[in-house]
Amino acid sequence: MKKIHTAVTLIIIFFMVAALYICGRYENAPDRIFTGKVSAPEGEWTIDASDGVTKAEVTFSLSDRGEHEEWVLLLRSHWKNYYVRVGDETIYYRNGKRDGSVHLFDIPSGDSLTISFIGGTKDNLKGIENSEILIGDKTSMYRRIIKDNLYAALIGVLSLAFGVMCIVACLYMKAEKTEKIYRALRNLGICILTEGIWVVTDSQILLLVTQHTSIIEQISFLSFFTLPFPLLGFIKEIMPGKHRMLSVMRKLFVFNLVLYLLNYISGCDMMIIILICEHLLMTVTLLRVIWNGVNENKRHKNLKLQRVINGCVAYCVFSIIALVSFYYGNVVSYSYIYSVGIAIFIVFLINAACIVMYEQVQENANVEIYARMAYMDTMTGLGNRTAFLEENKSNAVFPGMISYIMMDANNLKKINDSLGHNKGDELIITIAKCMRAAVGQNGQCYRIGGDEFVIILKNKTAEETEEIIRQVRAEIEFADEQSDIPISVAMGYVWTDAEEKNLQELIHCADEKMYQDKKQIKENTPSA
C-alpha cells in the first residue's frame, strides 16, 4: 500500500511539473510594467452573435491623455481569444487559455484603444461581461493594485511566518520523540504555507513584479487543489477515533487533482466542473468534520477539538458566501471572502496546535519530573539509593580512577528524640547542602539511607579526593557554627585506579573507615 501511495504521489508531482512547464513554454505575456487617475474607460460594445459565433469589440478614446503621461491598461478576462490595439498597432494577442487571465499593458501613443474578443458562442457572452478593464497612469495603477490586494500581501507574510514557526516547532517535537504531534505540526505548517501561496497567487499583487501570470495562475490552482491534503493530515492527527471518512475524502481529492492536471495538459474545457467538485468536496469534508467533532465533544470535552470545530464552521460560512459570489460572477469578491475565511480557519487551527503543544510539553515535563523523582531523594535533592545502585552498574567497568566517600550524620536519633523530627530533617538537608557546595561539578552526591550519604568521584587523584574531603569538612564546620543544632558527620573513603574494580569490597572498605571515624568522634566528644 505504501508503494502505491508513493507511486501515485510521484505521478501527481510529474503532472504538476508538466503543467508548470507548459505554462512557461506557451505563455504569451506582454512586457512588464516597471512603475503610478485609474478608471473604467467609457466605450460602446459592439457584439455580433448572429451566426452563432461571438464577436465583441469596444473602442476607448485616449484624447484625455497628457503629452508626457504614461498610461497603462489592466485587463482581466477568462476569454480565450482577444487582442488589444492602439490605433492600428496590435500590442497584445491572446490565443488560448494557457495565457494568464490578468495583464498590465503599456499603452503607446495613439488616439484610441480597441479591445476585440473573438470566438465562443452567444451562450457564453458572460465571459466578456465579467471582464475587468481599467486605464490609468502607472503610479495610480500600482497604488490601486496595492490597495486592492493588500489583504493578500498581509496574509502571505503572516502565512510565511506562522508556517515556518510550525515547521520549526514540528522539528522540535520530532527531537522530543513525540511523533504524533510532529506530524500534526508538519501538516499544519505545510497547510499554512500552501494557503499563503494560494492567497498571494490568486490576487493581482504579483503584477507588480511579473507579467507571467499564466505560471502564477497555475501555481494558484495547484496550491488550491493541494491545500486539502495537509489540512486532512492535520485533522487526522488532532481528532480522536477512526478516520475512514478522511481517507475516502483524501482519495477523492487526489482524483480531482489528477483530473485537473489532465484537463489542463490535454487542453480540455472542464475547469468549471472540476472547480465545482473541489468546492463540494471541501464543503462535505468540513461538514463531516464538524459533525464528528460535535459528537466527540459531547462525549469528551476537548478544547483543541472545539477550536477545530469553530474553525470549520467559520470556513464553511465564508466558503458558502464566497461560492455564491463566485458563481454569480464576482470573482474579486470571491477571492477576498474565501481568503478571509481560510485565514480565520488557520487561526483556529494554530490555536488548536498551540493547545496540543502545550499539553504535550506539559506531559513531557511531568514524565521528566517523575523520571527524576524515581532517582532523587525528595528531601535533599540528592540522588537516592536507586540512582546510586544504577551508577554502580557502570562504575564496575569504569576504566579510570574512582573514589567512594561514605558519610554518616552524627546524632540524628538524638536530635529527633530531643528536638523533634523537623530539626532532624534540618540536619539532613544542611549536610546535603554542604556536600553540593564542596563537590560541585567534581562528583555525584547521594543519600542512600536515613543518615547515610555517598560521594562518588571519577578521574580524581588521591590527593584531589582528600582535598574535596577537606572542603566537605570545612563546609560542615561552618554550617555547625551557624546552626542551633550540632552538625557533624563521620567520613571514610577509598580510592583506586585498578582496571578491575570490586565495588562491594571498595564500598565495604570505605564503610569501615567511616565507622572508625564515627567511633573516634564519639571518643573525642565529652559526654553531657
XYZ file of C-alpha atoms in Angstrom, residues 35 71 83 96 124 143-144 186 201 216 237 260 263 322 324 373 396-397 407 411 525:
21
model
C 6.261 51.538 -12.060
C -0.799 55.189 -19.336
C -6.451 41.199 -28.924
C -5.762 30.074 -25.971
C -21.129 32.470 -23.175
C -1.344 52.168 -5.953
C -4.711 50.672 -6.840
C 4.267 19.414 9.992
C -1.036 33.994 -6.367
C 1.213 32.460 -11.385
C -3.691 13.684 13.796
C -7.471 18.956 -13.160
C -7.671 18.656 -18.141
C -17.594 33.186 -1.462
C -22.299 32.358 -4.121
C 11.881 11.686 41.203
C 32.124 -1.691 37.772
C 33.661 -1.380 34.299
C 29.334 9.744 55.157
C 23.471 12.443 66.473
C 33.312 14.177 72.298
